[in-house]
mmCIF file of C-alpha atoms in Angstrom:
data_model
loop_
_atom_site.group_PDB
_atom_site.id
_atom_site.type_symbol
_atom_site.label_atom_id
_atom_site.label_comp_id
_atom_site.label_asym_id
_atom_site.label_seq_id
_atom_site.Cartn_x
_atom_site.Cartn_y
_atom_site.Cartn_z
ATOM 1 C CA MET A 1 134.223 155.214 39.250
ATOM 2 C CA GLY A 2 134.474 152.634 41.990
ATOM 3 C CA GLY A 3 138.252 152.207 42.372
ATOM 4 C CA GLU A 4 138.660 154.657 45.239
ATOM 5 C CA VAL A 5 135.369 153.611 46.805
ATOM 6 C CA ARG A 6 136.444 149.972 46.548
ATOM 7 C CA GLN A 7 139.791 150.650 48.221
ATOM 8 C CA GLU A 8 138.190 152.563 51.099
ATOM 9 C CA ALA A 9 135.761 149.673 51.720
ATOM 10 C CA ILE A 10 138.613 147.155 51.678
ATOM 11 C CA ASN A 11 140.715 149.285 54.022
ATOM 12 C CA VAL A 12 137.973 149.920 56.571
ATOM 13 C CA ARG A 13 136.945 146.246 56.604
ATOM 14 C CA THR A 14 140.246 145.408 58.301
ATOM 15 C CA ARG A 15 139.182 147.578 61.244
ATOM 16 C CA ALA A 16 135.780 145.946 61.724
ATOM 17 C CA TYR A 17 135.003 144.859 65.277
ATOM 18 C CA ALA A 18 133.628 141.337 64.872
ATOM 19 C CA PRO A 19 134.855 139.265 67.844
ATOM 20 C CA TYR A 20 131.653 137.201 68.009
ATOM 21 C CA SER A 21 130.937 136.268 64.403
ATOM 22 C CA GLY A 22 134.393 136.825 62.932
ATOM 23 C CA PHE A 23 132.543 138.154 59.849
ATOM 24 C CA LYS A 24 134.126 141.488 58.942
ATOM 25 C CA VAL A 25 132.361 143.816 56.513
ATOM 26 C CA GLY A 26 133.499 147.123 55.054
ATOM 27 C CA ALA A 27 131.378 149.620 53.179
ATOM 28 C CA ALA A 28 132.088 152.896 51.469
ATOM 29 C CA VAL A 29 129.776 155.430 49.884
ATOM 30 C CA ARG A 30 130.655 158.301 47.610
ATOM 31 C CA ALA A 31 128.591 161.408 48.254
ATOM 32 C CA ALA A 32 127.469 163.867 45.595
ATOM 33 C CA SER A 33 130.269 166.142 46.863
ATOM 34 C CA GLY A 34 132.764 163.494 45.700
ATOM 35 C CA VAL A 35 133.890 162.703 49.248
ATOM 36 C CA ILE A 36 134.068 159.014 50.153
ATOM 37 C CA TYR A 37 132.847 157.867 53.570
ATOM 38 C CA ALA A 38 133.626 154.436 54.981
ATOM 39 C CA GLY A 39 132.179 152.274 57.724
ATOM 40 C CA CYS A 40 132.722 148.826 59.176
ATOM 41 C CA ASN A 41 130.525 146.492 61.164
ATOM 42 C CA VAL A 42 130.763 146.859 64.926
ATOM 43 C CA GLU A 43 129.417 143.933 66.922
ATOM 44 C CA ASN A 44 128.228 143.957 70.502
ATOM 45 C CA ALA A 45 127.913 141.164 73.045
ATOM 46 C CA ALA A 46 124.248 142.160 73.426
ATOM 47 C CA TYR A 47 123.059 140.918 70.021
ATOM 48 C CA PRO A 48 121.552 142.485 67.920
ATOM 49 C CA GLU A 49 122.892 145.807 69.140
ATOM 50 C CA GLY A 50 125.742 145.900 66.622
ATOM 51 C CA THR A 51 126.006 148.266 63.677
ATOM 52 C CA CYS A 52 126.302 147.333 60.014
ATOM 53 C CA ALA A 53 129.110 148.670 57.846
ATOM 54 C CA GLU A 54 126.701 150.454 55.518
ATOM 55 C CA ALA A 55 125.038 152.233 58.450
ATOM 56 C CA GLY A 56 128.449 153.356 59.699
ATOM 57 C CA ALA A 57 129.379 154.804 56.314
ATOM 58 C CA ILE A 58 126.050 156.613 56.071
ATOM 59 C CA ALA A 59 126.411 157.997 59.599
ATOM 60 C CA ALA A 60 129.884 159.328 58.783
ATOM 61 C CA MET A 61 128.518 160.936 55.620
ATOM 62 C CA VAL A 62 125.629 162.646 57.383
ATOM 63 C CA ALA A 63 127.856 163.738 60.290
ATOM 64 C CA ALA A 64 130.122 165.450 57.753
ATOM 65 C CA GLY A 65 127.192 167.306 56.194
ATOM 66 C CA ASP A 66 126.611 165.277 53.013
ATOM 67 C CA THR A 67 123.214 163.733 52.330
ATOM 68 C CA VAL A 68 123.292 162.305 48.789
ATOM 69 C CA ILE A 69 124.904 158.962 47.872
ATOM 70 C CA THR A 70 126.138 158.418 44.308
ATOM 71 C CA ASP A 71 128.050 155.118 44.636
ATOM 72 C CA VAL A 72 128.127 152.190 47.093
ATOM 73 C CA TYR A 73 130.698 149.434 47.611
ATOM 74 C CA VAL A 74 130.369 146.618 50.169
ATOM 75 C CA VAL A 75 133.033 143.968 50.769
ATOM 76 C CA ALA A 76 133.040 140.908 53.018
ATOM 77 C CA GLY A 77 135.241 137.920 53.681
ATOM 78 C CA SER A 78 132.861 135.428 52.126
ATOM 79 C CA ASP A 79 132.906 133.023 49.195
ATOM 80 C CA THR A 80 130.301 135.053 47.295
ATOM 81 C CA PRO A 81 129.404 138.761 47.397
ATOM 82 C CA VAL A 82 127.095 139.603 50.309
ATOM 83 C CA PRO A 83 124.252 142.086 49.805
ATOM 84 C CA PRO A 84 123.296 144.717 52.381
ATOM 85 C CA CYS A 85 120.700 143.572 54.917
ATOM 86 C CA GLY A 86 117.121 144.791 54.570
ATOM 87 C CA GLY A 87 117.570 147.623 57.053
ATOM 88 C CA CYS A 88 120.673 148.877 55.286
ATOM 89 C CA ARG A 89 118.908 148.724 51.936
ATOM 90 C CA GLN A 90 116.301 151.100 53.355
ATOM 91 C CA LYS A 91 119.015 153.346 54.827
ATOM 92 C CA LEU A 92 120.847 153.493 51.488
ATOM 93 C CA ALA A 93 117.582 154.267 49.666
ATOM 94 C CA GLU A 94 117.011 157.217 52.016
ATOM 95 C CA PHE A 95 120.097 158.935 50.610
ATOM 96 C CA GLY A 96 120.464 157.558 47.088
ATOM 97 C CA ALA A 97 118.371 157.469 43.918
ATOM 98 C CA GLY A 98 117.288 154.155 42.445
ATOM 99 C CA ASP A 99 119.947 154.263 39.740
ATOM 100 C CA VAL A 100 122.853 154.545 42.217
ATOM 101 C CA PRO A 101 125.318 151.731 41.477
ATOM 102 C CA VAL A 102 125.950 149.208 44.235
ATOM 103 C CA THR A 103 128.889 146.827 44.078
ATOM 104 C CA MET A 104 129.001 143.846 46.414
ATOM 105 C CA ALA A 105 132.346 142.083 46.608
ATOM 106 C CA THR A 106 134.471 139.441 48.233
ATOM 107 C CA VAL A 107 137.937 140.037 49.618
ATOM 108 C CA ALA A 108 139.211 137.779 46.812
ATOM 109 C CA GLY A 109 137.871 140.242 44.232
ATOM 110 C CA THR A 110 134.637 138.695 42.974
ATOM 111 C CA GLU A 111 132.130 141.486 42.338
ATOM 112 C CA GLN A 112 128.407 141.631 41.742
ATOM 113 C CA HIS A 113 126.903 144.865 40.372
ATOM 114 C CA THR A 114 123.369 146.140 40.898
ATOM 115 C CA THR A 115 121.495 149.341 41.746
ATOM 116 C CA LEU A 116 119.646 150.601 44.809
ATOM 117 C CA ALA A 117 116.311 150.129 43.008
ATOM 118 C CA ASP A 118 117.123 146.503 42.225
ATOM 119 C CA LEU A 119 118.146 145.904 45.845
ATOM 120 C CA LEU A 120 114.972 147.481 47.221
ATOM 121 C CA PRO A 121 112.147 147.664 44.701
ATOM 122 C CA GLY A 122 109.203 149.717 45.923
ATOM 123 C CA ALA A 123 111.265 151.398 48.643
ATOM 124 C CA PHE A 124 109.345 153.270 51.322
ATOM 125 C CA ASP A 125 110.167 156.960 51.049
ATOM 126 C CA ALA A 126 109.034 160.375 52.279
ATOM 127 C CA ALA A 127 106.313 160.572 49.605
ATOM 128 C CA PHE A 128 104.324 157.986 51.563
ATOM 129 C CA LEU A 129 104.268 160.316 54.574
ATOM 130 C CA GLU A 130 102.515 163.107 52.695
ATOM 131 C CA GLY A 131 98.872 163.090 53.366
#
């Protein structure tokens, strides 16, 4: 697990549109179907209207008809692995169980491993909407 997801995240990161920050991020998620979906950050001159890499990967997954994440890999050109932002943690939790593995990595190959539940303990979910 992880090798193909890792490579997709690395590949898509090179296509990130980050002319303002220069901080390119790639993300890939494996769906329960086994298909891997990738996304990159897309910045916009009208901050904060850009899109995170994780959100792009999730959007591609949902657009293709998949709705369950089983693996996540995020890579950035930083000195240490960068975790998903708070909004992306919530987006990932919408489609993945707490035990879904999340790997955060640097382009140089340093990896940090965690789970969705560890990234977002006490996640808000649909159960809270039931009344």
